[in-house]
Coordinates of C-alpha atoms in Angstrom, one line a residue:
X1 CA 99.7 138.4 112.9
X2 CA 101.4 135.1 111.8
X3 CA 101.8 134.7 108.0
X4 CA 99.9 132.2 105.9
X5 CA 102.1 129.2 105.0
X6 CA 101.2 127.2 101.9
X7 CA 102.6 123.7 101.2
X8 CA 102.3 122.1 97.8
X9 CA 103.2 118.4 97.5
X10 CA 103.8 117.2 94.0
X11 CA 103.0 113.5 93.7
X12 CA 100.9 111.0 95.7
X13 CA 101.9 107.5 96.4
X14 CA 103.2 106.5 99.8
X15 CA 105.7 109.4 99.9
X16 CA 103.2 112.1 99.0
X17 CA 100.3 111.0 101.1
X18 CA 102.2 109.9 104.1
X19 CA 104.0 113.3 104.1
X20 CA 100.8 115.2 103.6
X21 CA 99.0 113.3 106.4
X22 CA 101.9 113.7 108.8
X23 CA 102.3 117.4 108.2
X24 CA 98.5 118.0 108.4
X25 CA 98.4 116.1 111.8
X26 CA 101.5 117.8 113.2
X27 CA 100.5 121.3 112.1
X28 CA 96.8 120.7 112.9
X29 CA 95.8 122.0 109.5
X30 CA 92.1 121.2 110.0
X31 CA 91.9 123.9 112.7
X32 CA 94.8 126.2 112.0
X33 CA 93.6 128.4 109.1
X34 CA 97.1 129.8 108.5
X35 CA 98.3 126.5 107.0
X36 CA 97.3 124.9 103.8
X37 CA 98.5 121.6 102.3
X38 CA 97.7 120.6 98.8
X39 CA 98.6 117.4 97.0
X40 CA 98.8 117.5 93.2
X41 CA 98.7 114.0 92.0
X42 CA 99.1 112.8 88.5
X43 CA 96.4 110.3 87.5
X44 CA 98.8 109.0 84.8
X45 CA 101.6 107.9 87.1
X46 CA 101.5 104.5 88.9
X47 CA 103.0 103.6 92.2
X48 CA 106.3 101.8 92.2
X49 CA 105.7 99.8 95.3
X50 CA 109.0 97.9 95.2
X51 CA 109.3 96.7 98.8
X52 CA 105.8 96.5 100.1
X53 CA 107.2 96.2 103.6
X54 CA 108.0 98.5 106.5
X55 CA 110.1 98.7 109.6
X56 CA 108.8 98.8 113.2
X57 CA 108.8 102.6 113.2
X58 CA 105.7 102.5 110.9
X59 CA 103.6 101.6 113.9
X60 CA 104.4 104.9 115.7
X61 CA 103.8 106.8 112.4
X62 CA 100.3 105.2 111.8
X63 CA 99.4 105.7 115.5
X64 CA 100.4 109.4 115.3
X65 CA 98.2 109.8 112.2
X66 CA 95.3 108.5 114.2
X67 CA 94.7 105.4 112.0
X68 CA 93.3 102.4 113.9
X69 CA 95.4 99.3 113.4
X70 CA 92.3 97.2 112.3
X71 CA 91.5 99.8 109.7
X72 CA 95.0 99.7 108.4
X73 CA 95.1 95.9 108.2
X74 CA 91.8 95.9 106.3
X75 CA 92.5 98.9 104.0
X76 CA 96.1 98.1 103.1
X77 CA 95.7 94.4 102.9
X78 CA 98.4 94.3 105.6
X79 CA 100.0 91.3 107.4
X80 CA 102.5 91.2 110.2
X81 CA 106.3 91.2 109.6
X82 CA 108.6 90.0 112.4
X83 CA 111.9 90.4 110.5
X84 CA 113.7 89.1 107.5
X85 CA 114.8 85.5 106.9
X86 CA 118.0 85.3 104.8
X87 CA 118.5 82.1 102.7
X88 CA 121.8 81.2 101.0
X89 CA 123.5 84.5 101.7
X90 CA 126.5 82.9 103.4
X91 CA 127.1 80.3 100.8
X92 CA 125.2 78.8 97.8
X93 CA 123.2 75.6 98.2
X94 CA 125.7 72.7 98.3
X95 CA 125.6 69.5 96.2
X96 CA 124.5 67.6 99.3
X97 CA 121.5 69.9 99.7
X98 CA 123.0 71.8 102.7
X99 CA 121.7 75.4 102.8
X100 CA 122.4 78.3 105.2
X101 CA 119.7 80.5 106.6
X102 CA 119.3 83.0 109.5
X103 CA 116.8 85.4 110.8
X104 CA 117.1 89.2 111.4
X105 CA 114.3 89.6 113.9
X106 CA 112.9 93.0 115.0
X107 CA 113.0 92.1 118.6
X108 CA 116.2 93.3 120.4
X109 CA 118.4 90.6 121.9
X110 CA 117.4 89.8 125.5
X111 CA 119.6 92.0 127.7
X112 CA 120.6 90.8 131.1
X113 CA 122.5 92.9 133.7
X114 CA 125.9 94.4 132.8
X115 CA 127.3 93.4 129.5
X116 CA 124.3 91.3 128.5
X117 CA 124.3 87.8 126.9
X118 CA 126.1 88.5 123.6
X119 CA 129.6 88.0 125.0
X120 CA 128.6 84.7 126.6
X121 CA 127.2 83.5 123.3
X122 CA 130.5 84.6 121.6
X123 CA 132.5 82.7 124.1
X124 CA 130.7 79.4 123.5
X125 CA 132.3 76.9 121.0
X126 CA 131.1 77.9 117.6
X127 CA 130.2 74.3 116.6
X128 CA 128.0 73.8 119.7
X129 CA 126.1 77.0 120.1
X130 CA 122.7 77.7 118.6
X131 CA 122.2 80.4 115.9
X132 CA 122.5 83.9 117.3
X133 CA 118.9 84.9 116.8
X134 CA 117.6 81.6 118.2
X135 CA 119.8 82.0 121.4
X136 CA 119.0 85.7 121.9
X137 CA 115.3 86.2 121.4
X138 CA 112.0 84.2 121.5
X139 CA 111.0 85.8 118.2
X140 CA 113.1 83.3 116.2
X141 CA 110.9 80.4 117.3
X142 CA 107.7 82.4 117.0
X143 CA 108.4 83.4 113.4
X144 CA 109.7 80.0 112.4
X145 CA 106.5 78.4 113.6
X146 CA 104.3 80.9 111.7
X147 CA 102.8 82.4 114.8
X148 CA 101.7 86.0 115.0
X149 CA 103.5 88.6 117.2
X150 CA 100.4 89.5 119.2
X151 CA 96.9 88.4 120.1
X152 CA 93.6 89.9 118.8
X153 CA 92.6 91.3 122.2
X154 CA 95.9 93.3 122.6
X155 CA 95.9 97.0 121.9
X156 CA 96.4 98.3 118.5
X157 CA 100.1 98.7 117.6
X158 CA 101.0 96.9 120.8
X159 CA 101.9 93.3 121.7
X160 CA 104.6 91.1 123.3
X161 CA 106.9 91.2 120.3
X162 CA 108.2 94.0 118.0
X163 CA 106.7 93.9 114.5
X164 CA 106.2 95.8 111.3
X165 CA 103.9 95.0 108.3
X166 CA 103.8 93.8 104.8
X167 CA 101.2 95.7 102.7
X168 CA 99.8 96.5 99.3
X169 CA 101.5 99.7 98.3
X170 CA 98.6 100.9 96.1
X171 CA 96.0 100.3 98.9
X172 CA 98.3 101.9 101.5
X173 CA 98.5 105.0 99.4
X174 CA 94.7 105.1 99.0
X175 CA 94.2 104.7 102.8
X176 CA 96.8 107.5 103.5
X177 CA 95.0 109.7 101.0
X178 CA 91.7 109.2 102.8
X179 CA 93.3 110.0 106.1
X180 CA 95.1 113.1 104.8
X181 CA 91.9 114.5 103.4
X182 CA 90.2 113.8 106.7
X183 CA 93.0 115.9 108.3
X184 CA 92.4 118.9 106.0
X185 CA 94.6 118.2 103.0
X186 CA 93.3 119.4 99.6
X187 CA 93.6 116.9 96.8
X188 CA 94.0 117.9 93.1
X189 CA 94.6 115.8 90.1
X190 CA 96.7 117.1 87.3
X191 CA 100.1 117.2 85.6
X192 CA 102.9 119.8 85.8
X193 CA 104.2 120.9 82.4
X194 CA 106.5 123.6 83.7
X195 CA 108.0 124.9 87.0
X196 CA 108.9 128.6 87.0
X197 CA 111.8 129.9 89.2
X198 CA 112.3 133.4 90.5
X199 CA 115.5 135.5 90.0
X200 CA 117.0 133.9 93.2
X201 CA 116.5 130.4 91.8
X202 CA 113.5 129.4 94.1
X203 CA 110.3 128.0 92.7
X204 CA 107.9 130.8 92.0
X205 CA 105.0 128.7 90.7
X206 CA 104.2 125.6 88.8
X207 CA 102.0 125.4 85.7
X208 CA 99.4 122.7 85.3
X209 CA 97.1 122.0 82.4
X210 CA 94.1 121.3 84.7
X211 CA 94.4 124.1 87.3
X212 CA 96.6 126.8 85.8
X213 CA 99.4 128.2 87.9
X214 CA 99.8 127.0 91.5
X215 CA 102.0 128.8 94.0
X216 CA 103.2 127.9 97.5
X217 CA 105.7 128.8 100.1
X218 CA 107.2 125.3 100.3
X219 CA 107.2 122.7 97.5
X220 CA 107.6 119.0 98.4
X221 CA 108.7 116.8 95.5
X222 CA 107.2 113.4 95.8
X223 CA 107.3 112.8 92.0
X224 CA 109.3 109.6 92.3
X225 CA 112.3 108.8 90.1
X226 CA 111.3 111.6 87.8
X227 CA 112.3 114.2 90.4
X228 CA 110.4 116.8 88.5
X229 CA 111.2 119.7 90.9
X230 CA 114.3 118.8 92.9
X231 CA 116.1 117.4 89.9
X232 CA 114.8 119.1 86.8
X233 CA 113.9 122.5 88.2
X234 CA 116.3 122.9 91.1
X235 CA 119.2 120.9 89.6
X236 CA 120.2 119.2 92.9
X237 CA 122.8 116.6 91.9
X238 CA 122.3 112.9 92.4
X239 CA 125.1 110.9 94.1
X240 CA 125.3 107.3 92.9
X241 CA 126.5 104.6 95.2
X242 CA 126.6 102.0 92.4
X243 CA 130.3 101.4 93.2
X244 CA 129.2 100.1 96.7
X245 CA 125.7 98.7 96.2
X246 CA 125.7 96.9 92.8
X247 CA 122.0 95.9 92.4
X248 CA 120.1 98.2 90.0
X249 CA 117.2 96.2 88.6
X250 CA 114.2 94.3 90.0
X251 CA 111.6 92.1 88.3
X252 CA 108.4 92.3 90.5
X253 CA 105.1 90.4 90.5
X254 CA 102.3 89.1 92.7
X255 CA 101.2 85.5 92.9
X256 CA 97.8 84.5 94.3
X257 CA 97.8 81.7 96.9
X258 CA 96.9 78.4 95.4
X259 CA 95.0 77.7 98.6
X260 CA 93.3 80.7 100.1
X261 CA 93.8 79.2 103.6
X262 CA 97.6 78.7 103.0
X263 CA 99.8 79.9 105.9
X264 CA 101.1 83.5 105.6
X265 CA 104.8 83.9 106.2
X266 CA 105.5 86.2 109.1
X267 CA 108.9 87.4 107.8
X268 CA 110.2 88.6 104.5
X269 CA 112.1 85.8 102.8
X270 CA 115.2 87.1 101.1
X271 CA 116.9 84.3 99.1
X272 CA 120.3 85.0 97.6
X273 CA 121.0 84.0 94.0
X274 CA 124.1 84.3 91.7
X275 CA 123.9 88.0 91.2
X276 CA 121.5 89.4 93.8
X277 CA 118.5 88.1 95.7
X278 CA 114.7 87.5 95.6
X279 CA 112.1 88.8 98.0
X280 CA 109.0 86.8 98.9
X281 CA 106.5 88.4 101.2
X282 CA 103.1 87.2 102.4
X283 CA 100.1 89.5 101.8
X284 CA 96.6 88.6 102.7
X285 CA 95.6 87.2 99.3
X286 CA 98.8 86.9 97.4
X287 CA 102.6 86.8 97.7
X288 CA 104.6 89.8 96.6
X289 CA 107.7 88.4 94.8
X290 CA 110.7 90.0 93.1
X291 CA 114.1 89.3 91.8
X292 CA 116.7 92.0 92.6
X293 CA 119.9 91.9 90.5
X294 CA 122.9 93.7 89.2
X295 CA 122.7 94.5 85.4
X296 CA 126.5 94.4 85.4
X297 CA 126.5 90.8 86.5
X298 CA 123.3 89.4 85.1
X299 CA 121.0 90.1 82.1
X300 CA 117.2 90.5 82.4
X301 CA 116.6 87.2 80.6
X302 CA 118.6 85.2 83.2
X303 CA 116.9 87.2 86.0
X304 CA 113.6 86.1 84.5
X305 CA 114.7 82.5 84.6
X306 CA 115.7 82.8 88.3
X307 CA 112.3 84.4 89.1
X308 CA 110.5 81.6 87.1
X309 CA 112.3 79.0 89.1
X310 CA 111.5 80.6 92.4
X311 CA 107.8 80.7 91.3
X312 CA 107.9 77.0 90.4
X313 CA 106.7 77.8 86.9
X314 CA 103.5 79.5 87.9
X315 CA 102.2 82.0 85.4
X316 CA 102.9 85.6 86.3
X317 CA 103.2 89.1 84.9
X318 CA 106.5 90.6 86.1
X319 CA 107.5 94.2 85.5
X320 CA 111.1 95.4 85.2
X321 CA 112.0 98.3 87.6
X322 CA 115.2 100.1 86.9
X323 CA 116.9 102.2 89.6
X324 CA 120.3 103.8 90.3
X325 CA 121.2 103.3 93.9
X326 CA 122.0 106.6 95.4
X327 CA 120.7 109.8 96.9
X328 CA 120.8 113.6 96.7
X329 CA 123.1 115.1 99.3
X330 CA 121.0 118.3 99.1
X331 CA 117.4 117.1 99.0
X332 CA 116.3 120.6 100.3
X333 CA 117.2 123.5 98.0
X334 CA 115.7 126.9 98.6
X335 CA 111.9 126.3 98.9
X336 CA 111.9 122.8 97.5
X337 CA 112.5 119.6 99.4
X338 CA 112.4 116.0 98.1
X339 CA 110.8 113.1 99.9
X340 CA 110.9 109.5 98.8
X341 CA 112.3 108.3 95.5
X342 CA 112.9 111.8 94.3
X343 CA 115.4 112.2 97.2
X344 CA 117.0 108.9 96.8
X345 CA 116.6 105.1 96.7
X346 CA 119.2 102.5 97.6
X347 CA 117.6 99.1 97.1
X348 CA 114.6 97.0 98.5
X349 CA 116.8 95.1 101.0
X350 CA 115.7 95.8 104.6
X351 CA 112.7 97.9 103.4
X352 CA 114.4 101.3 104.0
X353 CA 112.3 103.2 101.5
X354 CA 109.3 103.8 103.8
X355 CA 111.7 104.4 106.8
X356 CA 113.3 107.3 104.9
X357 CA 109.9 108.7 104.0
X358 CA 108.9 108.6 107.7
X359 CA 112.2 110.3 108.8
X360 CA 111.9 113.0 106.2
X361 CA 108.3 113.8 107.0
X362 CA 109.0 114.0 110.7
X363 CA 112.0 116.3 110.2
X364 CA 110.0 118.6 107.9
X365 CA 107.2 118.8 110.4
X366 CA 109.5 119.5 113.4
X367 CA 111.8 121.9 111.6
X368 CA 109.1 123.7 109.6
X369 CA 109.6 127.5 109.9
X370 CA 106.3 129.1 110.9
X371 CA 107.8 132.5 110.0
X372 CA 110.9 133.7 108.4
X373 CA 112.8 132.1 105.5
X374 CA 111.2 128.9 104.5
X375 CA 114.6 127.3 103.7
X376 CA 116.0 128.0 107.2
X377 CA 116.1 124.3 108.1
X378 CA 117.6 123.2 104.7
X379 CA 121.2 122.8 105.8
X380 CA 120.3 120.8 108.9
X381 CA 117.8 118.7 107.0
X382 CA 120.4 118.0 104.3
X383 CA 123.1 117.0 106.7
X384 CA 120.8 114.6 108.7
X385 CA 119.4 113.0 105.6
X386 CA 122.7 112.6 103.8
X387 CA 124.2 111.0 107.0
X388 CA 121.2 108.7 107.3
X389 CA 121.6 107.5 103.7
X390 CA 125.3 106.9 104.2
X391 CA 124.7 104.8 107.3
X392 CA 122.1 102.7 105.5
X393 CA 124.6 102.1 102.7
X394 CA 126.9 100.7 105.4
X395 CA 124.2 98.5 106.8
X396 CA 123.1 97.1 103.4
X397 CA 126.7 96.5 102.3
X398 CA 127.3 94.5 105.4
X399 CA 124.9 91.8 104.1
X400 CA 126.9 91.4 100.9
X401 CA 130.5 91.8 102.0
X402 CA 130.3 89.0 104.6
X403 CA 129.1 86.4 102.0
X404 CA 131.4 83.5 101.0
X405 CA 129.6 82.8 97.8
X406 CA 132.0 82.4 94.8
X407 CA 130.0 84.0 91.9
X408 CA 131.5 87.2 90.4
X409 CA 128.8 89.4 92.0
X410 CA 129.6 88.2 95.5
X411 CA 133.4 88.2 95.0
X412 CA 133.1 91.8 93.8
X413 CA 131.1 92.7 96.9
X414 CA 134.0 91.4 99.1
X415 CA 136.5 93.7 97.3
X416 CA 137.7 96.1 100.0
X417 CA 137.5 98.9 97.4
X418 CA 133.7 98.5 97.3
X419 CA 133.2 98.6 101.1
X420 CA 132.7 102.1 102.6
X421 CA 135.6 103.2 104.8
X422 CA 133.3 103.7 107.8
X423 CA 132.2 100.1 107.6
X424 CA 135.7 98.7 107.0
X425 CA 136.8 100.5 110.2
X426 CA 134.0 99.1 112.2
X427 CA 134.5 95.5 110.9
X428 CA 138.1 95.7 112.1
X429 CA 137.0 96.7 115.6
X430 CA 134.2 94.1 115.7
X431 CA 136.7 91.3 115.2
X432 CA 137.6 91.9 118.9
X433 CA 134.3 93.1 120.4
X434 CA 130.6 93.0 119.4
X435 CA 128.8 96.1 118.0
X436 CA 128.0 98.6 120.7
X437 CA 125.4 101.4 120.9
X438 CA 128.4 103.8 121.1
X439 CA 129.3 102.9 117.5
X440 CA 126.3 104.9 116.2
X441 CA 124.7 108.3 116.4
X442 CA 121.0 107.8 117.0
X443 CA 119.8 110.9 115.1
X444 CA 121.1 109.6 111.8
X445 CA 120.6 105.8 112.3
X446 CA 117.8 103.7 110.9
X447 CA 119.3 100.6 112.4
X448 CA 120.5 99.9 116.0
X449 CA 123.6 98.2 117.1
X450 CA 121.7 94.9 117.6
X451 CA 120.5 95.0 114.0
X452 CA 124.2 94.8 113.0
X453 CA 124.7 92.0 115.5
X454 CA 122.0 89.9 113.9
X455 CA 123.6 90.2 110.4
X456 CA 127.2 89.8 111.6
X457 CA 126.6 86.7 113.7
X458 CA 123.9 85.3 111.4
X459 CA 126.6 85.2 108.7
X460 CA 129.2 83.6 111.0
X461 CA 131.4 86.7 111.5
X462 CA 134.0 85.9 114.0
X463 CA 134.5 88.1 117.1
X464 CA 137.3 86.8 119.2
X465 CA 136.8 87.5 122.9
X466 CA 139.3 85.0 124.2
X467 CA 141.5 87.7 125.6
X468 CA 138.6 89.1 127.6
X469 CA 137.3 85.7 128.9
X470 CA 138.2 86.5 132.5
X471 CA 136.0 89.6 132.4
X472 CA 132.8 87.5 131.9
X473 CA 132.7 85.2 134.9
X474 CA 128.9 84.5 135.0
X475 CA 128.7 81.7 132.4
X476 CA 126.5 79.6 134.5
X477 CA 124.0 82.4 135.1
X478 CA 124.1 83.1 131.3
X479 CA 123.4 79.5 130.5
X480 CA 120.3 79.6 132.8
X481 CA 119.2 82.7 131.0
X482 CA 119.6 81.1 127.6
X483 CA 117.5 78.2 128.8
X484 CA 114.8 80.6 129.9
X485 CA 114.7 82.2 126.5
X486 CA 114.2 78.7 124.9
X487 CA 111.5 78.0 127.4
X488 CA 109.8 81.3 126.9
X489 CA 110.0 80.8 123.1
X490 CA 108.2 77.4 123.3
X491 CA 105.5 78.9 125.5
X492 CA 105.0 81.8 123.1
X493 CA 104.5 79.4 120.2
X494 CA 101.8 77.7 122.2
X495 CA 100.1 80.9 123.3
X496 CA 100.2 83.0 120.2
X497 CA 97.7 82.5 117.3
X498 CA 98.6 81.5 113.8
X499 CA 99.4 84.5 111.5
X500 CA 96.5 84.0 109.1
X501 CA 94.1 83.4 112.0
X502 CA 95.1 86.8 113.5
X503 CA 94.7 88.5 110.2
X504 CA 91.3 87.0 109.7
X505 CA 90.2 88.2 113.2
X506 CA 91.5 91.8 112.6
X507 CA 90.2 92.2 109.1
X508 CA 86.9 90.5 109.6

């Protein structure tokens, strides 16, 4: 007879409820009586909700959980996200008003036969060619014109363009809680005041004021930055990457639309400032806005001034969020595994927080030992998660180290000592060839090679293919393909609905 397996998740929020729902769906808890999943949620703790944005993988996750897309849009106040627009990252606004901006779209570059179009774009004169994202995908035009990535009649989670979402983090957690309970998860409210360990150092039980002692086979720590189990009880060390990623503070607020029919941006807008950047995302009824900064380069008072300027003086109630960018190299210790902020957090850029929750939940589900030692997958899980964090550090650092801004924060980011060795080695290679799929191991990557291409060439990185020019003899065919992309983009703008129009249809 197979043994009973009990899973106790400490903490709700996006991490706790997404993990609970995913495991309940994967293990079929509602029908399989030998599994139990309980979420112990503290009513006193709020949800951080720093990014309020996801990556395209969230569509597969929500679909796996059996959540209808219309339900998600309504319940989470969600809107569509087609990428990130970066303003002023290459250089600061100039006295003549000149500003630099580029898009990191979610749609992969159009790929023709053979080597694709990227080498042909690189071989064009830099002063004459269009921006990389504009040349390589129709999504640049669609997003710039405020069009949605799909039509209302298209299937849930499908459409002609790749997309993710912006959402209200509190409402998302509530929706995931409802779905998890539908899938058989038990919900308890209470607070832990002590975690007992056994002679081997594993968690034996946790003591709560409301429910007494609670015991499980596997404890999942989703307690946020507090890391009540993995940090305080298990002592898993935290590895800071503050020497590579400098931002460690964020001022966050929401601002209602002055006009309830105002267009909704279909990308995150990330605007660089003197010591970090601001995010601006369009929700259904408000904009989520935040100022991310390095406390070593900027004080909170100056950050508040930058946020006020971005808001145009509109009244707001911003809260300060402190974080240390880094992660635990061993998020799974004995019978305790950390998911979400308790396992690590780097910064809001590129919305990697939810991506890492998704990856951790999927790995726990697939590696979960139905019998035998509950920590059997720990070494594999730890290796994969640590590698994934390290690769994300590389990708985030890429955004900063390519900047030509002259403020101390940006100069420090260009210091080779602050750039991970793995990224430095790749940058040297990419001076003579574009990023390739062979540069990355898929099982530990959150971003594909073309995501690196969008950042590199959006920020005017130079890849010199002059020595290989004879190997790309189809320039005329490539030019015709570039023209088709432009034409398809114009047609898509004409065919696709406005963003707010689609949201109104889905949420009506």
